[in-house]
CSV table of C-alpha atoms in Angstrom, one decimal:
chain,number,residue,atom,x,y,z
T,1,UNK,CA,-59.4,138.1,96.4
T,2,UNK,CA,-57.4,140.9,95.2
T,3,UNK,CA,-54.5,142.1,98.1
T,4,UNK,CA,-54.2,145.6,98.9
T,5,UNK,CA,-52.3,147.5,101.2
T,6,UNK,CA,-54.5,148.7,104.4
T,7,UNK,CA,-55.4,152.2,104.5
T,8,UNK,CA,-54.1,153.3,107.4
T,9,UNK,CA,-56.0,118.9,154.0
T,10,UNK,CA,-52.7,116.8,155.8
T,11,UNK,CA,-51.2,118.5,158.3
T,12,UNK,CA,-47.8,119.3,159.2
T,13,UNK,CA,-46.7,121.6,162.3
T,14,UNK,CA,-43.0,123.2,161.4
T,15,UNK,CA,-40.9,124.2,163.6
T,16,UNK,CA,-41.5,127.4,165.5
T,17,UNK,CA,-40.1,130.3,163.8
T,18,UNK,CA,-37.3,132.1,166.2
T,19,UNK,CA,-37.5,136.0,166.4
T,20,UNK,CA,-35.2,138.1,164.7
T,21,UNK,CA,-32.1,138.6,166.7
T,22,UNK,CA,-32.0,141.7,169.1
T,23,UNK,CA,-29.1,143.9,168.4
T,24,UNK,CA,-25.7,144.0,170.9
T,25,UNK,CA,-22.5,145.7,170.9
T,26,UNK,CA,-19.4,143.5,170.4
T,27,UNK,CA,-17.6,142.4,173.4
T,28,UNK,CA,-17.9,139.4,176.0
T,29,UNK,CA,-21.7,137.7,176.5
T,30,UNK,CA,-24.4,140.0,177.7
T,31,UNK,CA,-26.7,139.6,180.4
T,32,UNK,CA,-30.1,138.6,179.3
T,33,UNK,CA,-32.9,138.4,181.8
T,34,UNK,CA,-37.3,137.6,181.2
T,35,UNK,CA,-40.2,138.3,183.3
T,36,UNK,CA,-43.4,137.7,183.5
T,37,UNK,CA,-45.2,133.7,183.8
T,38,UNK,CA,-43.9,131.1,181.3
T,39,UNK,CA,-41.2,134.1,180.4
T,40,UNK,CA,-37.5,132.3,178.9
T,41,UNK,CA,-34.2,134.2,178.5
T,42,UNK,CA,-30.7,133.6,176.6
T,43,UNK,CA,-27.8,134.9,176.0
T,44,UNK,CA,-25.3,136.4,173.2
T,45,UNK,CA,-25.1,134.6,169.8
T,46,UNK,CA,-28.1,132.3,171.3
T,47,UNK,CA,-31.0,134.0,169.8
T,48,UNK,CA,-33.9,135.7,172.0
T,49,UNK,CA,-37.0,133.5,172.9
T,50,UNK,CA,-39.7,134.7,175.2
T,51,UNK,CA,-43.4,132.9,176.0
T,52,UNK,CA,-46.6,133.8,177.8
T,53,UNK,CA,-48.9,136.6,177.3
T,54,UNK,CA,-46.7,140.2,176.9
T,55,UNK,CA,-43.2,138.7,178.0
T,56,UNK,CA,-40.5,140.8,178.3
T,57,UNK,CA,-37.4,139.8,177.1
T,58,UNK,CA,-34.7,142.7,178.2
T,59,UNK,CA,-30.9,143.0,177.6
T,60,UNK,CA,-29.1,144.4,180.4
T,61,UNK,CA,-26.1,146.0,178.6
T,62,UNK,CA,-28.2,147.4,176.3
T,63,UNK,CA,-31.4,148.2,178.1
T,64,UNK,CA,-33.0,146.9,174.9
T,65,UNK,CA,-36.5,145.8,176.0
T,66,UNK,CA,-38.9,143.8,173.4
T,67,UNK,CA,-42.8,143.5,174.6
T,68,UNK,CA,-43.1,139.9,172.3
T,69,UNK,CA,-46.6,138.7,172.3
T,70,UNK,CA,-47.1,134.8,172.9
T,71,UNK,CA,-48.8,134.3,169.4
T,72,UNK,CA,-45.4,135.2,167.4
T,73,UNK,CA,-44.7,131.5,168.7
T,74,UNK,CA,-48.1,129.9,167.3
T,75,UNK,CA,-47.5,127.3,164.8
T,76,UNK,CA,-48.8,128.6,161.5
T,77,UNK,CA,-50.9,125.2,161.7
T,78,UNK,CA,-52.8,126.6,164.5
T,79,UNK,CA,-54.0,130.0,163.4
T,80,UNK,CA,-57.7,129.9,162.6
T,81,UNK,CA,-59.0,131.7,159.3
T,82,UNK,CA,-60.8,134.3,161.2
T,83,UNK,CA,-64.2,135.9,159.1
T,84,UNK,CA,-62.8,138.9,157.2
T,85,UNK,CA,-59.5,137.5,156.6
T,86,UNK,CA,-58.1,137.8,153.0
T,87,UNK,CA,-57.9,140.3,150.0
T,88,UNK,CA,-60.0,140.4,146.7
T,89,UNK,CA,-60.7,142.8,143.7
T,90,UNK,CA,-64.2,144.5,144.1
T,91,UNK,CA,-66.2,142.3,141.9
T,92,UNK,CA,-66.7,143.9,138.9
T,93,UNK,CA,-69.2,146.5,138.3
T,94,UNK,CA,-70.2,145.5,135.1
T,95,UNK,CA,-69.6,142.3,133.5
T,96,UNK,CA,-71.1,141.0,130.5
T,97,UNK,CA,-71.1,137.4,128.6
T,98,UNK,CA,-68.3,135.0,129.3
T,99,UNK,CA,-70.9,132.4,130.9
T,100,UNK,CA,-69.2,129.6,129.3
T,101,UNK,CA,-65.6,130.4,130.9
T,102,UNK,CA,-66.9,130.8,134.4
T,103,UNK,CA,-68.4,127.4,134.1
T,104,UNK,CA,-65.8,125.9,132.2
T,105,UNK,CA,-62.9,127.4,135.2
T,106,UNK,CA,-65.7,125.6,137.5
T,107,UNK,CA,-65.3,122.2,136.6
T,108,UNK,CA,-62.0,122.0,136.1
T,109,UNK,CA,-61.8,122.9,139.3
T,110,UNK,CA,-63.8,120.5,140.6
T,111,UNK,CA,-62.8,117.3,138.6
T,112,UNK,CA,-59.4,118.3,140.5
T,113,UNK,CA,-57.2,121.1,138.5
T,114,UNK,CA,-55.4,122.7,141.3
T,115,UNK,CA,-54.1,125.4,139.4
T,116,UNK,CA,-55.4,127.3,136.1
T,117,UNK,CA,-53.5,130.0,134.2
T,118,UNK,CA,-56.1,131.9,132.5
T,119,UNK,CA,-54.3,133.7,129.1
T,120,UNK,CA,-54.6,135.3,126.4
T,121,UNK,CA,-54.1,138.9,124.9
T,122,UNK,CA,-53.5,141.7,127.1
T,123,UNK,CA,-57.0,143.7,127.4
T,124,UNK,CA,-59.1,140.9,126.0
T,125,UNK,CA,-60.4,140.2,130.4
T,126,UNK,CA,-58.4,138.1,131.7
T,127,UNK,CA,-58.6,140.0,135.1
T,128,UNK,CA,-62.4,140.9,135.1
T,129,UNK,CA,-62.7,137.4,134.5
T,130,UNK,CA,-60.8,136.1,137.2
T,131,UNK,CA,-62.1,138.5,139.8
T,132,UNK,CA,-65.6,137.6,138.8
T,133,UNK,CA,-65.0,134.1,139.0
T,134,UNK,CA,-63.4,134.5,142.3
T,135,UNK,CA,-66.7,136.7,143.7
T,136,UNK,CA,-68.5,134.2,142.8
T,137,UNK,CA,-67.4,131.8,144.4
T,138,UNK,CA,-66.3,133.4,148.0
T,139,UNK,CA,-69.0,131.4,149.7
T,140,UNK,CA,-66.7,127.9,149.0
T,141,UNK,CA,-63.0,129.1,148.9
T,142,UNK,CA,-61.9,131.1,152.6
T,143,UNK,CA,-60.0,132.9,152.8
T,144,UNK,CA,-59.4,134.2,148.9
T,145,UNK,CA,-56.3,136.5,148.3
T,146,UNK,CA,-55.1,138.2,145.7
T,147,UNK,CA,-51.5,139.1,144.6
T,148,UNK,CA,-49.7,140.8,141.7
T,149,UNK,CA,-47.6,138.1,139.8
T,150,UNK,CA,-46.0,141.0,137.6
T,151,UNK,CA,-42.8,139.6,138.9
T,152,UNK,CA,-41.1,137.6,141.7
T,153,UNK,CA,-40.7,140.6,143.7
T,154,UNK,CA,-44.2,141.4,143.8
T,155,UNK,CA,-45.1,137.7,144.6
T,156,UNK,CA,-43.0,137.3,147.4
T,157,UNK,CA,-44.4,140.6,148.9
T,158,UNK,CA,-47.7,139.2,148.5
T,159,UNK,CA,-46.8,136.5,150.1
T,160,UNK,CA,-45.0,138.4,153.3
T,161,UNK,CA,-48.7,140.6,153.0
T,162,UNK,CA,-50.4,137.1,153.8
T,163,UNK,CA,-48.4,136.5,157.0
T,164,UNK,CA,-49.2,140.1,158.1
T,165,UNK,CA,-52.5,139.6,157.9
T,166,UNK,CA,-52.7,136.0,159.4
T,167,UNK,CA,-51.0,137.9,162.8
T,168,UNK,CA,-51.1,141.3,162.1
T,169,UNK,CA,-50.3,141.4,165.7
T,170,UNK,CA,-46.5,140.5,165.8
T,171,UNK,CA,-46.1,141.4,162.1
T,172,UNK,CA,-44.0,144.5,163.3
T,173,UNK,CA,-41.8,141.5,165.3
T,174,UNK,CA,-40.9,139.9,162.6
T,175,UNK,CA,-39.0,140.2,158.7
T,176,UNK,CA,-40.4,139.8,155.5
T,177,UNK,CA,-38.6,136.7,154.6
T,178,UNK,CA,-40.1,135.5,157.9
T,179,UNK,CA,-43.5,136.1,157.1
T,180,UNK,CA,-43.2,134.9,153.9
T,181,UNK,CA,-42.6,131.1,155.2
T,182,UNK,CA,-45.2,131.8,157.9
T,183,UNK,CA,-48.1,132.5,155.0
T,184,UNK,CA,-46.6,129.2,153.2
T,185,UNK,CA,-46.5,127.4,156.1
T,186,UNK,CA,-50.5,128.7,157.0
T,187,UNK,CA,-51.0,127.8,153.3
T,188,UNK,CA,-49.3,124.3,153.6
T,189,UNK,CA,-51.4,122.9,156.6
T,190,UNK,CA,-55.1,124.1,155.9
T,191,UNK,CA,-57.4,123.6,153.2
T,192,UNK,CA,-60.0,125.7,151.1
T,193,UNK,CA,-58.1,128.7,150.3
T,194,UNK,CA,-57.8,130.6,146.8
T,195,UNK,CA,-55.1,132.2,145.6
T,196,UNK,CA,-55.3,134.4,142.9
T,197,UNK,CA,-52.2,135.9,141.0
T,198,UNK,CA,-52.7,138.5,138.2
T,199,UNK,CA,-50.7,139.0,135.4
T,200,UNK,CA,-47.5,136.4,135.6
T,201,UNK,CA,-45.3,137.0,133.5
T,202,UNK,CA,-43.0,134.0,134.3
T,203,UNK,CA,-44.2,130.5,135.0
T,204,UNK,CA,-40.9,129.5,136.5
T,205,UNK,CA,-42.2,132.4,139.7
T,206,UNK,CA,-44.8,130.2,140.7
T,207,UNK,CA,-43.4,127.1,140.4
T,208,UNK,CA,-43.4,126.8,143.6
T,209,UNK,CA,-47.3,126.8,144.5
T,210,UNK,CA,-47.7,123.0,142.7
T,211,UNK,CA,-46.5,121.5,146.1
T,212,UNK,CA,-48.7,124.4,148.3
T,213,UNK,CA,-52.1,123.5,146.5
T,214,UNK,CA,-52.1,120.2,146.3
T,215,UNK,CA,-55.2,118.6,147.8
T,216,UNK,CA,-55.6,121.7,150.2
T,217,UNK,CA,-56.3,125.1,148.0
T,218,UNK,CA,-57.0,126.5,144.6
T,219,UNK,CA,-54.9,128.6,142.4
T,220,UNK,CA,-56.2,131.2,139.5
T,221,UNK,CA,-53.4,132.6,137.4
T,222,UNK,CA,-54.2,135.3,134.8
T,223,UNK,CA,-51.2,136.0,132.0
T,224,UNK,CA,-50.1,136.9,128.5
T,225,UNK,CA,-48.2,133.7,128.3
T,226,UNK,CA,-49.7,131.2,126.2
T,227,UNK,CA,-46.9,128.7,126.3
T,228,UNK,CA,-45.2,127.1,129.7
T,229,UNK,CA,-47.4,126.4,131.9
T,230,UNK,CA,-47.9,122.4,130.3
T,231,UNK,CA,-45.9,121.2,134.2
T,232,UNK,CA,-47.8,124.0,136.2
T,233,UNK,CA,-51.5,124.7,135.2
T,234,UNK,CA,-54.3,124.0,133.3
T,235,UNK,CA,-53.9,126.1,130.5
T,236,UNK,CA,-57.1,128.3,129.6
T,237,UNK,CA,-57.1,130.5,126.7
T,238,UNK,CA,-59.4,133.4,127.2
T,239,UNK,CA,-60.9,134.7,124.0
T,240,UNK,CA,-62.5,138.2,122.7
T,241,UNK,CA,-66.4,138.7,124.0
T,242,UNK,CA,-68.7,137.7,121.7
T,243,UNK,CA,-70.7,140.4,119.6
T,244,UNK,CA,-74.0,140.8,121.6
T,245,UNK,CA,-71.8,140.8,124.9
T,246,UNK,CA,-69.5,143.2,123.5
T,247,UNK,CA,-72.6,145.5,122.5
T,248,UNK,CA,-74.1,145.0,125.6
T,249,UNK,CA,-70.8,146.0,127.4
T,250,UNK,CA,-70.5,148.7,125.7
T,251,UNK,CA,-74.4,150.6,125.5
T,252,UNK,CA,-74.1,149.8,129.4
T,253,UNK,CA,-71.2,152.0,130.2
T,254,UNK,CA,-72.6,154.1,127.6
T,255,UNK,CA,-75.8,154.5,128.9
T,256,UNK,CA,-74.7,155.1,132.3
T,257,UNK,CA,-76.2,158.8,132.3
T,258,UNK,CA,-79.0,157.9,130.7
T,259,UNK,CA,-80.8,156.6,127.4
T,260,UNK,CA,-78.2,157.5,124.0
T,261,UNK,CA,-77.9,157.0,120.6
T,262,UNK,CA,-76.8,153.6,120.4
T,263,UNK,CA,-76.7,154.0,116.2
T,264,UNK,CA,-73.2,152.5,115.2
T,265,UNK,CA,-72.6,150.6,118.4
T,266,UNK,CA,-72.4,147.5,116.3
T,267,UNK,CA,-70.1,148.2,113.9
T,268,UNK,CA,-67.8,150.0,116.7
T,269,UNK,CA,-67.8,146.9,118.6
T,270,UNK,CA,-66.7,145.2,115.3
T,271,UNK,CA,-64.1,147.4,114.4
T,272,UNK,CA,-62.6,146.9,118.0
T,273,UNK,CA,-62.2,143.7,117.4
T,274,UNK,CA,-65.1,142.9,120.6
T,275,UNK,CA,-61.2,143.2,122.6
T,276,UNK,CA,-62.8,144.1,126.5
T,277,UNK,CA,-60.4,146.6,127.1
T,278,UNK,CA,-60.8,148.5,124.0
T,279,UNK,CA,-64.6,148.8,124.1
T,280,UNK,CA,-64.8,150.0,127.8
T,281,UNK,CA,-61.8,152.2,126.5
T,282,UNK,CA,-64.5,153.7,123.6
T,283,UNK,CA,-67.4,153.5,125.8
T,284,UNK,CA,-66.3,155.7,128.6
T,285,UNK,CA,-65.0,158.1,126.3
T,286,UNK,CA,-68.2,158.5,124.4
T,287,UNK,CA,-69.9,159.0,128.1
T,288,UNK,CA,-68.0,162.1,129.2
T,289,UNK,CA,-68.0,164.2,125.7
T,290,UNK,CA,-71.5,165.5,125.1
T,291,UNK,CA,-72.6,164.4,121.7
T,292,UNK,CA,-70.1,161.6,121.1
T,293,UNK,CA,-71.6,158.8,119.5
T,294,UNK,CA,-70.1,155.3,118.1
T,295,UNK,CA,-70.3,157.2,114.9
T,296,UNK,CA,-68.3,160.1,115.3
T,297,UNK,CA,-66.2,157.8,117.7
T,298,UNK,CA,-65.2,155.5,114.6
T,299,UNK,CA,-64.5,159.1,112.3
T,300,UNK,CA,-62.2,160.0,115.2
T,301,UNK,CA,-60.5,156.7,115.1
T,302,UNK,CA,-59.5,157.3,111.4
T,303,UNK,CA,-58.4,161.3,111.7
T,304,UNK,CA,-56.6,160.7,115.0
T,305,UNK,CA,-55.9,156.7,115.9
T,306,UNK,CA,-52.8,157.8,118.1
T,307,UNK,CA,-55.0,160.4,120.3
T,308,UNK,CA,-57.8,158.1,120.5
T,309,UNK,CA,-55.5,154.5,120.7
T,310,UNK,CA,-54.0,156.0,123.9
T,311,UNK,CA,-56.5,158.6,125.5
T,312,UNK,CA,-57.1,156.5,128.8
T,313,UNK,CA,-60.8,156.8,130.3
T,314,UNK,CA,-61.4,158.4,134.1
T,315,UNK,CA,-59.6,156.5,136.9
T,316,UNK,CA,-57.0,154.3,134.3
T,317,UNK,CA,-53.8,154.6,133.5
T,318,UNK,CA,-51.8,154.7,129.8
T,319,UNK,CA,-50.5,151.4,130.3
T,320,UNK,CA,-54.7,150.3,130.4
T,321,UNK,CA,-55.4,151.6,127.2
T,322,UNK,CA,-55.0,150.3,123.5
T,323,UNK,CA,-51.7,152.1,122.9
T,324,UNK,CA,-49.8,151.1,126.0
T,325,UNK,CA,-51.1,147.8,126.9
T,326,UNK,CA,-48.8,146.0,125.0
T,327,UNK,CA,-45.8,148.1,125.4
T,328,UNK,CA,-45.1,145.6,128.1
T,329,UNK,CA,-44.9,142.8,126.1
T,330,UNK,CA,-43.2,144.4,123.2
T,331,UNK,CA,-39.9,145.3,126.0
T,332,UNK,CA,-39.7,141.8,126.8
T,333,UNK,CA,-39.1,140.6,123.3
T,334,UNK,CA,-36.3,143.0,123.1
T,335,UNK,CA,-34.1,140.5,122.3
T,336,UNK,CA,-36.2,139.6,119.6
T,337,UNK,CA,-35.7,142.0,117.2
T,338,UNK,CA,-37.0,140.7,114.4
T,339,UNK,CA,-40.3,140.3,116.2
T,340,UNK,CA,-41.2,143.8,116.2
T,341,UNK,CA,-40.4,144.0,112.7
T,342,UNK,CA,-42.7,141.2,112.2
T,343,UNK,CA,-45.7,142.6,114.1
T,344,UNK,CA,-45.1,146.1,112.3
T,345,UNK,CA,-45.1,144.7,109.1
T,346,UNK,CA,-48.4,142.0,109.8
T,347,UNK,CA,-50.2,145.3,110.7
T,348,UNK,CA,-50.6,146.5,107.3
T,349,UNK,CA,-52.1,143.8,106.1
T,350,UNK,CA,-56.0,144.0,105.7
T,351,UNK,CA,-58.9,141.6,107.3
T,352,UNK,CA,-60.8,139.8,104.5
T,353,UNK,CA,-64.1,141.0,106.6
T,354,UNK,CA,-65.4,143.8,107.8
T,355,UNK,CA,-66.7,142.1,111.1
T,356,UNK,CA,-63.7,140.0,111.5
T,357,UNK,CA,-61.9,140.5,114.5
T,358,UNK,CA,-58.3,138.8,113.8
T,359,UNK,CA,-56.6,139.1,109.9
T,360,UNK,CA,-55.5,135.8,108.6
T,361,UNK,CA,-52.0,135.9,106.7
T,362,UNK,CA,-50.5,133.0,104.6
T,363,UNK,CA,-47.4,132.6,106.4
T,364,UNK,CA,-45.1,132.0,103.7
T,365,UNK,CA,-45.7,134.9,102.7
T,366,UNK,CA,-43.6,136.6,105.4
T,367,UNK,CA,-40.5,134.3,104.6
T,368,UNK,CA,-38.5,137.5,103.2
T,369,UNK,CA,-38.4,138.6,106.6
T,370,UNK,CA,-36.3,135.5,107.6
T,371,UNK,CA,-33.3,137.4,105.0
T,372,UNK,CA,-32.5,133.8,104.4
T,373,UNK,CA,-32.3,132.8,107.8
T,374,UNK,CA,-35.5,130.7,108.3
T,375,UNK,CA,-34.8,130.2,112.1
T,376,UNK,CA,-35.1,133.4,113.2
T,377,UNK,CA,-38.3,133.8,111.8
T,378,UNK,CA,-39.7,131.0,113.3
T,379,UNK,CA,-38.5,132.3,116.7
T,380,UNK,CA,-39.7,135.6,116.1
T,381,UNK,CA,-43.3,134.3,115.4
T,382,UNK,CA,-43.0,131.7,118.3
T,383,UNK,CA,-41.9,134.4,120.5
T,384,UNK,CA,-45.6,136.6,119.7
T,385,UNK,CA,-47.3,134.1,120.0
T,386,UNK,CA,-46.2,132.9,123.3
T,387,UNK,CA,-46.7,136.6,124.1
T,388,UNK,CA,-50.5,136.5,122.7
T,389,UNK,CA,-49.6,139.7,120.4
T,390,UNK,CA,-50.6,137.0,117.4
T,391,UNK,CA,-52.2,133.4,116.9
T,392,UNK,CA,-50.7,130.5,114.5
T,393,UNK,CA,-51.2,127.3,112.9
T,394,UNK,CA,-49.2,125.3,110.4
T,395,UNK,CA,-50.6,127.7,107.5
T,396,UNK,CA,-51.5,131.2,109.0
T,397,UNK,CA,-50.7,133.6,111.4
T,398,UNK,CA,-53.5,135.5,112.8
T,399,UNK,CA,-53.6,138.9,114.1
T,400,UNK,CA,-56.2,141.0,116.2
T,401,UNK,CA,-57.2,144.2,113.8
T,402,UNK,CA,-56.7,146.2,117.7
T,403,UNK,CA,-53.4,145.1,117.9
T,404,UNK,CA,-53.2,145.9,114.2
T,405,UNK,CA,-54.2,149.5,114.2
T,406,UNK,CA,-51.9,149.9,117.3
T,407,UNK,CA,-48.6,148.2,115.6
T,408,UNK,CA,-49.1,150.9,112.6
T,409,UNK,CA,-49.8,154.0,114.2
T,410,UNK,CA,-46.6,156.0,114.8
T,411,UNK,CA,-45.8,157.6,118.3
T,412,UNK,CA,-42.7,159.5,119.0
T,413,UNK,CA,-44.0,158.3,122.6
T,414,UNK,CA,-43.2,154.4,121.9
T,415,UNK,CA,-40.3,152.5,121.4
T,416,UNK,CA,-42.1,150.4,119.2
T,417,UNK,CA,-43.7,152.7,117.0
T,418,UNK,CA,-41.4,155.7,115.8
T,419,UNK,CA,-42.4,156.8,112.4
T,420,UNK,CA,-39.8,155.9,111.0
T,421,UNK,CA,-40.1,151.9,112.2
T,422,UNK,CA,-43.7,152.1,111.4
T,423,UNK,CA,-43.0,153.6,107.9
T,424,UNK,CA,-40.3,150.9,107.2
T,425,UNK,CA,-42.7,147.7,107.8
T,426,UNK,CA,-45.6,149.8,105.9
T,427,UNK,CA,-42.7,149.7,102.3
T,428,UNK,CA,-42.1,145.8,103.3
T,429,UNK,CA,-45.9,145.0,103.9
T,430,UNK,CA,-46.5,146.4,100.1
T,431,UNK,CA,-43.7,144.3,98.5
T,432,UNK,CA,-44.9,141.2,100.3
T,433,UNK,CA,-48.8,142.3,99.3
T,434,UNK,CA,-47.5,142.5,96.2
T,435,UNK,CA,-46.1,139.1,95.7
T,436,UNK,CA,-49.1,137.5,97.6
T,437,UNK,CA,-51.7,138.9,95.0
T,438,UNK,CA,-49.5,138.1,92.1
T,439,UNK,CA,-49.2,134.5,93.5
T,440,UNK,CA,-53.1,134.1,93.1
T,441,UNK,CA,-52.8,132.5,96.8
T,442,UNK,CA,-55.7,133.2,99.0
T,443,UNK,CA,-56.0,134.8,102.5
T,444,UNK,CA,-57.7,136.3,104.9
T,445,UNK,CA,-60.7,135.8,106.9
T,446,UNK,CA,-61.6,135.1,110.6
T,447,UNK,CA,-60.4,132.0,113.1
């Protein structure tokens, strides 16, 4: 083909977990006295300890007085999963194809995968998927919660959430660290549970759950990262929808209002690369503008890509749209330069078929980028592709046309995208178009 540039259940009962220490002035030990049946009281520097139903445990010095109620000494082991117990995503209101990966996260399950990290490329479902999955199967897993694995700070707070809500009643009693070892305490001496974590963005922050699930619960991991999870998870790459789901998801949001013009759905679904997020993204914008069809929707896309890229629909966020959600990604491989360079440059390069959703490009054809350092070039593609922003193999690296018309639309807004990197890596694209047509070598098409 001829190149040309793109126009643009064992148990085990710990030890009971003391309460915090009450607060006392410096000086000799103070008097510490408890009422009430089964009551216990200690001194200075010996902690405070109180049992039976609403003891009192009251410093004399200090007139300090702490109403403790008996179940903050209840061995995680013995706290029931009461009905109601446990946090979950609504189930998704509209969810279309993906039969084969709910069945497929299934079995693994049951031929004894305790925990499955569900990637792939931000906005292509990982999320709907998982929550789905999870509502799905409520009836076998109690109780189900789910936390945000954006980092380790949000994990352990999900965590100290879990022990509020096993004993909500002496939460106030006790810290966060405290409640924290209480959940993976509960979690470590019962059995049927499901954890879900959305959006990890380090396997090393959940490490930890191998020893918690095994032989007792389930764990359901969504993330971008396609590589590290080989001593943690099953490893399940999440793909785009296929065509009919993706025009199914679409006419439905669509059609929400009632019977439209569904003429161009197709090919809008196509040119989106049938990526979840972007079609929803489309769809509900078409909805609340009178008169906007898949037609004019596609026109829009070519007179104003930036607007429409990163015009986020009712009820999301900028970060939830085509333009910002993979900003994220893109900040973490800032020490990567040369990957941003890459990506910019691979989004010039045009898909061999209308329909295709990825482009294919020869990857020696990018070895001027390396600037005679081979190494960093491999890094830099290794580091995308652990990041899902692009696929490879021993011959081609393969990149969605969304993430595509996003890497080459400039923003003053973006980091990533000034006009003046985006119009650099569109001068390199045509010299290394160039050399690829003159070299006769072919390219392109869908994987």
């Amino acid at each position: 083909m001829k190149w040309r540039l793109w126009q643009t259940t064992g148990r085990r009962t710990p030890d009971a977990l003391p309460l915090p220490p009450i607060p006392s002035p410096t000086g000799p030990d103070l008097l510490v006295s408890a009422s009430a049946s089964q009551a216990a009281a200690a001194g200075r520097n010996l902690g405070a300890a109180a049992t039976g139903q609403n003891s009192t445990a009251v410093n004399s010095s200090t007139e300090l007085a702490l109403n403790v109620p008996s179940e903050a000494f209840m061995s995680p082991a013995d706290i029931e999963a009461h009905p109601g117990l446990g946090s979950l995503l609504d189930e998704p209101r509209i969810f279309e194809g993906r039969e084969a990966e709910l069945l497929a996260i299934t079995r693994a399950f049951e031929d004894g995968a305790m925990i499955q990290a569900l990637w792939g490329l931000g906005g292509v479902g990982k999320t709907t998927l998982a929550s789905q999955w999870a509502v799905n199967h409520t009836a076998e897993y109690h109780p189900v919660w789910w936390i945000d694995g954006g980092s380790a700070e949000s994990i352990t707070a999900g965590f100290a959430g879990i022990g509020r809500e096993l004993q909500d009643v002496v939460a106030k009693w006790l810290p966060d660290a405290a409640l924290r070892e209480r959940a993976k305490q509960w979690l470590l001496t019962h059995s049927g549970w499901l954890l879900v974590l959305d959006n990890v963005n380090n396997p090393d922050d959940v490490r930890f759950l191998k020893a918690i699930a095994r032989n007792r619960g389930r764990v359901l991991i969504t993330t971008r990262l396609a590589a590290g999870w080989h001593d943690i998870a099953t490893a399940v790459p999440v793909h785009v929808l296929s065509a009919d789901a993706a025009v199914q998801l679409f006419t439905k949001i669509y059609s929400e209002k009632g019977p439209r013009d569904t003429t161009g759905v197709k090919q809008l679904c196509a040119e989106l690369g049938y990526l979840a997020l972007a079609i929803q993204q489309a769809a509900a914008y078409c909805l609340l503008e009178d008169g906007m069809t898949a037609d004019r929707y596609l026109e829009k896309m070519a007179e104003a890509p930036d607007a429409m890229h990163g015009a986020p629909y009712e009820g999301r966020q900028l970060e939830r749209t085509m333009a910002g959600v993979w900003e994220p990604s893109l900040d973490r491989l800032g020490d990567t330069p040369l990957a941003g360079d890459v990506l910019r440059t691979l989004a010039w390069f045009p898909p061999a078929e209308a329909a295709s959703p990825t482009t294919r490009i020869p990857r020696a054809v990018l070895n001027p980028l390396a600037d005679k350092h081979p190494p960093a070039l491999l890094r830099a593609l290794g580091r995308l592709a652990a990041h899902s922003l692009i696929r490879l193999d021993q011959e081609y690296v393969y990149v969605h046309r969304v993430v595509q018309a996003v890497a080459r639309t400039p923003s003053s807004d973006s980091i990533h995208r000034s006009p003046e990197q985006v119009r650099a890596a569109q001068e390199r694209a045509q010299l290394l178009i160039g050399l690829l047509s003159q070299s006769g070598s072919g390219a392109g098409g869908t994987r």
